[in-house]
Short mmCIF file of C-alpha atoms in Angstrom, two decimals:
data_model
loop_
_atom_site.label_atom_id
_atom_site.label_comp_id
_atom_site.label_asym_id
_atom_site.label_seq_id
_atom_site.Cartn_x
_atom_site.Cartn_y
_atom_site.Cartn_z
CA UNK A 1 122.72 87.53 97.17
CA UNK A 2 123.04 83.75 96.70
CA UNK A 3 122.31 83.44 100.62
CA UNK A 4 119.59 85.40 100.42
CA UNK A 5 118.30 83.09 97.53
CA UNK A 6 118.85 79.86 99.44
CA UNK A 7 117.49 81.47 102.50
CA UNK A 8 114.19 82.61 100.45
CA UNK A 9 114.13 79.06 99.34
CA UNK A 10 113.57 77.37 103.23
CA UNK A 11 110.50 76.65 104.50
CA UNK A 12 111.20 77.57 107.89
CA UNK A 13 109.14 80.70 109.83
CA UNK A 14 112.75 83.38 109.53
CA UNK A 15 112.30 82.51 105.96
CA UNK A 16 108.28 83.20 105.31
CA UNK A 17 109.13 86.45 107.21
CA UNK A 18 111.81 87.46 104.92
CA UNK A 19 109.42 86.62 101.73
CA UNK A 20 106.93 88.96 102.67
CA UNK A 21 109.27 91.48 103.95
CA UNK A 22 111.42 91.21 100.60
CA UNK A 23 108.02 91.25 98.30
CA UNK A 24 106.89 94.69 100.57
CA UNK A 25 109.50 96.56 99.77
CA UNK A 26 110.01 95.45 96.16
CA UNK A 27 106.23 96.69 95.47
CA UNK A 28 106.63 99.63 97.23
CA UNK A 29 110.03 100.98 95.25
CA UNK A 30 107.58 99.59 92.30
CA UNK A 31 105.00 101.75 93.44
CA UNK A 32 106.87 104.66 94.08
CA UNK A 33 108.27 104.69 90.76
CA UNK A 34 105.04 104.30 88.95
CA UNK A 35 103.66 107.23 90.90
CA UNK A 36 106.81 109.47 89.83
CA UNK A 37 105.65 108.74 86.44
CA UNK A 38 102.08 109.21 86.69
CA UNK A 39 101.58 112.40 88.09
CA UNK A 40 98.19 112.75 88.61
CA UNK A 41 97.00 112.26 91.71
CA UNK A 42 93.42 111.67 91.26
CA UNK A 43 94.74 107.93 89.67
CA UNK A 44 97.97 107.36 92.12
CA UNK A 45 99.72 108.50 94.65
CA UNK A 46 102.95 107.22 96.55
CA UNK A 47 102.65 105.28 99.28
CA UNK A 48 104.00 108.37 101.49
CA UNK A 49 100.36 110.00 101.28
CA UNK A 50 98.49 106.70 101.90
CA UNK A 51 100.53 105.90 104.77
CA UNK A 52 99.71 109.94 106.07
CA UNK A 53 95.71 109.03 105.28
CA UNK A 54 95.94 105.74 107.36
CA UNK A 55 97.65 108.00 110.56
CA UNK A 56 94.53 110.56 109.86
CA UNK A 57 92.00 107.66 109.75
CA UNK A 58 93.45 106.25 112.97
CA UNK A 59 93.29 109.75 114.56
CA UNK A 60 90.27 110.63 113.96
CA UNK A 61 88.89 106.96 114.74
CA UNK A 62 87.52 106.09 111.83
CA UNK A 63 89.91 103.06 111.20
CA UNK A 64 88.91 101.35 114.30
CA UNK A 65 84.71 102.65 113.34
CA UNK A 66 85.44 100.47 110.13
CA UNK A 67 87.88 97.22 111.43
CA UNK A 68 85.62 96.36 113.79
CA UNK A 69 82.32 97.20 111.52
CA UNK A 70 84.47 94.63 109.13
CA UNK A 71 86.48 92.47 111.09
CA UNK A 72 83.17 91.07 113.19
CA UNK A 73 81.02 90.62 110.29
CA UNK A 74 83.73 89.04 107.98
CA UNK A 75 84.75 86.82 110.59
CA UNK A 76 81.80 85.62 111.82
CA UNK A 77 80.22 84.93 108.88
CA UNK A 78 83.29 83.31 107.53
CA UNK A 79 83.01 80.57 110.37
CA UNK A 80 79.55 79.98 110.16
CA UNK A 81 80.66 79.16 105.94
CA UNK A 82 83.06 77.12 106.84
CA UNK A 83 81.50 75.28 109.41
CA UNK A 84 78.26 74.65 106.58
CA UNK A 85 80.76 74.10 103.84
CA UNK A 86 82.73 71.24 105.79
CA UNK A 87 79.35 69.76 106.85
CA UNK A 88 77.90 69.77 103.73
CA UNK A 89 81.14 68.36 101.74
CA UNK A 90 80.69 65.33 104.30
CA UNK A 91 77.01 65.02 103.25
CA UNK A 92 78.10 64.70 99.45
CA UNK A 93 80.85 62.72 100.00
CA UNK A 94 79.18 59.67 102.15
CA UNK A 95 75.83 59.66 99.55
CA UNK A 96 76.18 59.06 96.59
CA UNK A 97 73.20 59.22 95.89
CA UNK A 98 72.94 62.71 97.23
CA UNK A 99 76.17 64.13 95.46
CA UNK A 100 74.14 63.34 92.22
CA UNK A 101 70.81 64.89 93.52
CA UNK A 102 72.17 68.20 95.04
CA UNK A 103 75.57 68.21 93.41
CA UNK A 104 73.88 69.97 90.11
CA UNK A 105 71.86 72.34 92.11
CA UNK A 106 75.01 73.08 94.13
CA UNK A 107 77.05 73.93 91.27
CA UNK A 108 74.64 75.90 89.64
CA UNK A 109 74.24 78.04 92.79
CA UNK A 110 78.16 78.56 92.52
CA UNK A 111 78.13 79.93 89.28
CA UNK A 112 75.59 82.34 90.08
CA UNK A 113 76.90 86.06 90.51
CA UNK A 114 76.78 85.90 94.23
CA UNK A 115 77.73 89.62 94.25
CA UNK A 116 75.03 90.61 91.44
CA UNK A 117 72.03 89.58 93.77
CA UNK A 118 74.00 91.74 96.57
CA UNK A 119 71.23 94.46 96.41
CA UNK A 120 68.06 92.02 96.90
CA UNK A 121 69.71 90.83 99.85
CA UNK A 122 69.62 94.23 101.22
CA UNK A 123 66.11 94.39 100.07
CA UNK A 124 65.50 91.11 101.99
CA UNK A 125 67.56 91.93 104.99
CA UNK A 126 68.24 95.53 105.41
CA UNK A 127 71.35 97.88 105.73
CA UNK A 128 73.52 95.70 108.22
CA UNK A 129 74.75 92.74 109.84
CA UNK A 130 72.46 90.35 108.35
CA UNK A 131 72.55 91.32 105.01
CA UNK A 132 76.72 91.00 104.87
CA UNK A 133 76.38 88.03 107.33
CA UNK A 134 74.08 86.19 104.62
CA UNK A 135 76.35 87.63 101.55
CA UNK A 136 79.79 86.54 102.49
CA UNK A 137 78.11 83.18 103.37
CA UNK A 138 76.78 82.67 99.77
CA UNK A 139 80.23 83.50 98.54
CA UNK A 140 82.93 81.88 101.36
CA UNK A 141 80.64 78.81 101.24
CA UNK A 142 81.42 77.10 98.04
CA UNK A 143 84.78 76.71 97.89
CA UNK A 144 84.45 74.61 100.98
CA UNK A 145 82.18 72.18 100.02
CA UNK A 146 83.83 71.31 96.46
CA UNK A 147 87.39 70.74 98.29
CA UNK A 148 86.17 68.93 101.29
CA UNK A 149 83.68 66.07 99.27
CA UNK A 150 86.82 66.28 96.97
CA UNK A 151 89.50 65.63 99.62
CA UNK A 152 87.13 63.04 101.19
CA UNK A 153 86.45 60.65 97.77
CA UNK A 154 90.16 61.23 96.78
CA UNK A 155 91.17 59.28 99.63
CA UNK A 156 94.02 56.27 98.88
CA UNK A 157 91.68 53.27 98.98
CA UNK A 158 94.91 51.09 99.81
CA UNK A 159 94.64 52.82 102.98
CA UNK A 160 91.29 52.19 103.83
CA UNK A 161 91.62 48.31 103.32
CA UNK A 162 94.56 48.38 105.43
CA UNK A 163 92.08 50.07 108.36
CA UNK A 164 89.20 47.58 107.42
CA UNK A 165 91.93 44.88 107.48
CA UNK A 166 92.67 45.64 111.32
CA UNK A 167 88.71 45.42 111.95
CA UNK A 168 88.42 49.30 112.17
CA UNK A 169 84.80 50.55 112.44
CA UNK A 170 83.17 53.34 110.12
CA UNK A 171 84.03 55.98 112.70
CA UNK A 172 87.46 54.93 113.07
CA UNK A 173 87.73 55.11 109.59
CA UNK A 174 86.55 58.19 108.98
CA UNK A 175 88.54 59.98 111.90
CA UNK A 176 92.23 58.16 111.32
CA UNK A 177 92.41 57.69 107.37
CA UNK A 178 89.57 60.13 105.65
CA UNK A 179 89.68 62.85 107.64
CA UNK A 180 93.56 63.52 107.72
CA UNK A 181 93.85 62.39 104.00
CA UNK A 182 90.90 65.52 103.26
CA UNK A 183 92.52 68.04 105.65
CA UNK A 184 94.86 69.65 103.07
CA UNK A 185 92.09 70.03 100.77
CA UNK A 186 89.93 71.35 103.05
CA UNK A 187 92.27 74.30 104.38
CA UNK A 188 93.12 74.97 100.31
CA UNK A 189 89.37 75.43 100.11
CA UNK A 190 89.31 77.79 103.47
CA UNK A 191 92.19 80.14 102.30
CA UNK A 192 89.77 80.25 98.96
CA UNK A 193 87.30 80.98 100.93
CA UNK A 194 88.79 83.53 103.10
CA UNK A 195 89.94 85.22 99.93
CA UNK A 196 86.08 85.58 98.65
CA UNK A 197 84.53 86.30 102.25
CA UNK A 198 86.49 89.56 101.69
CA UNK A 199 84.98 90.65 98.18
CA UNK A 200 82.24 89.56 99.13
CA UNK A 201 82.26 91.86 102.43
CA UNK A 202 83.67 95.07 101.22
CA UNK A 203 80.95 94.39 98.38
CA UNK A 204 78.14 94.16 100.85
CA UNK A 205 79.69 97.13 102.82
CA UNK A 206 79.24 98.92 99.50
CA UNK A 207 75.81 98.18 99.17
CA UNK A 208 74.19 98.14 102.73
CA UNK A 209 76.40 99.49 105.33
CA UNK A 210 77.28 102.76 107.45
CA UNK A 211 80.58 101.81 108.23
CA UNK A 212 83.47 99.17 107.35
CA UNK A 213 86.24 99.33 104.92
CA UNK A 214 84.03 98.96 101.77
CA UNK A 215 82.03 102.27 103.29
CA UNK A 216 84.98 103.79 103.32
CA UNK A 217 86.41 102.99 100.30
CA UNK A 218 83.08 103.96 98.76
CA UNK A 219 83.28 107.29 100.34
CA UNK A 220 86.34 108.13 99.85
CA UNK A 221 86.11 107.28 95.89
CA UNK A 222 82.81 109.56 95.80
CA UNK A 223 85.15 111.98 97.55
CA UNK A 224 88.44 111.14 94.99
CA UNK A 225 90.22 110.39 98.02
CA UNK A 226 92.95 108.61 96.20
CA UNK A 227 94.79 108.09 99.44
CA UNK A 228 92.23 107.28 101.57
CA UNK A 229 90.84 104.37 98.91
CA UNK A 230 94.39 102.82 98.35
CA UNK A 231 95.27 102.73 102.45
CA UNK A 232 91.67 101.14 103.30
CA UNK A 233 92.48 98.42 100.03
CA UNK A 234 96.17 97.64 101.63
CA UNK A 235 94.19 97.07 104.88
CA UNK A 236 92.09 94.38 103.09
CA UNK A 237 95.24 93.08 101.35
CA UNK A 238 96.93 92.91 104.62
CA UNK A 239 93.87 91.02 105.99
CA UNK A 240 94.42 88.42 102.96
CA UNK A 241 97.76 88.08 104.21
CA UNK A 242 96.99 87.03 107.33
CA UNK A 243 94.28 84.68 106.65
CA UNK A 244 96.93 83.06 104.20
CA UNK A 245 99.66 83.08 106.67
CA UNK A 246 97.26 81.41 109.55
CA UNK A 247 95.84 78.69 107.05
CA UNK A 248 98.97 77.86 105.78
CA UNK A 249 100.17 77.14 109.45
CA UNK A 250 96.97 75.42 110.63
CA UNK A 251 97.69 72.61 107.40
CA UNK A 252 101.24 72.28 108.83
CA UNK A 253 100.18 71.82 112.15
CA UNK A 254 96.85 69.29 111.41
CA UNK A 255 98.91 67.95 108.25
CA UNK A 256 102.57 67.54 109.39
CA UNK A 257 102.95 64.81 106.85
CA UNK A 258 102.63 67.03 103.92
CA UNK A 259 106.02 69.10 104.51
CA UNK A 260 107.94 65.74 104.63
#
């Protein structure tokens, strides 16, 4: 037990595998054990019956219908946010006089109910891509911006001196001692990001789509498809997962420094 405490301790890629292998099983004997207690089945069911609804969805085709329905929307869109967030983060962060003229506007957009105004952009947009393209935009989007004008004015002025002191231009600057110094807080702000991009799909899916896993959560709940619901919901989680995993290795790769 103690080696399996150190070893859960390491930050090394054996290690991260065990984590999420060791949290897996402990919620599913948690799980299990709930659903022994609560017996009906219209509220839980083991994980047994969701993993025999996932094998039916894949059978029948549904589950690919609905990953790629989701996958290509949620991912796209998610780049295009991040790409505007980044951008826009750099705007703020070189004006100052622009951080105090949009910066307001800006936050008061964030704390807006993205998801409330889901319908008018169906209205606007119709049932489909564009509507979830321009939803999980508004919602991926600000998380983004905040870290990356944050990251960028948090910079240690000591080491932008030192850079001027060796006659280093703006650009120079910006690419060897800003940049770097922001990238952490940028990817903190993508893995937020990539956590709202999928509420804010599966809500758009609910609202204005024929197929993807918020369709078929929908359906399945209209349906009280217990099973179904919960194994489209672990596929979400599982795409959360990922996202985290990849994020966490892009900042150890661009931001080696960090880990020492």
């Amino acid at each position: 037990m103690r080696r399996l405490y150190e070893l859960l301790e390491q930050d090394t890629r054996t290690a991260g595998l065990t984590r999420v292998a060791v949290s897996t099983v402990a919620v599913l004997v948690v799980w299990q054990l709930v659903s022994m207690v609560v017996t009906n089945r219209l509220l839980l069911v083991p994980p047994a019956e969701v993993a025999v609804a996932l094998v039916k969805e894949v059978e029948t085709g549904a589950m690919w219908t609905n990953a790629v329905a989701t996958v290509t929307a949620v991912t796209t869109s998610f780049v295009v946010s991040v790409a505007i967030g980044i951008a826009v983060g750099l705007a703020l962060a070189s004006s100052q006089a622009l951080s105090l003229t949009a910066g307001p506007v800006l936050g008061a957009l964030n704390s807006v109910p993205i998801i409330a105004l889901a319908p008018l952009f169906i209205s606007w947009l119709g049932l489909g891509f564009a509507s979830k393209f321009v939803l999980v935009i508004m919602v991926a989007v600000f998380p983004v911006v905040v870290t990356t004008e944050a990251g960028l004015r948090a910079t240690d002025r000591q080491l932008v001196e030192a850079a001027r002191s060796f006659n280093a231009t703006r650009l120079q600057i910006f690419t060897t001692v800003t940049f770097p110094y922001a990238l952490p807080f940028i990817v903190s702000g993508i893995r937020v990001a990539w956590a709202r991009a999928l509420v804010g799909i599966v809500v758009a899916e609910f609202f204005g789509s024929f197929a993807g896993f918020g369709f078929a959560i929908l359906a399945a709940s209209q349906t009280f498809d217990t099973a179904r619901v919960l194994g489209y919901v672990i596929m979400l989680g599982a795409m959360g997962l990922i996202g985290s995993v990849l994020f966490a290795a892009l900042e150890r790769r661009l931001a080696p420094w960090r880990q020492e």
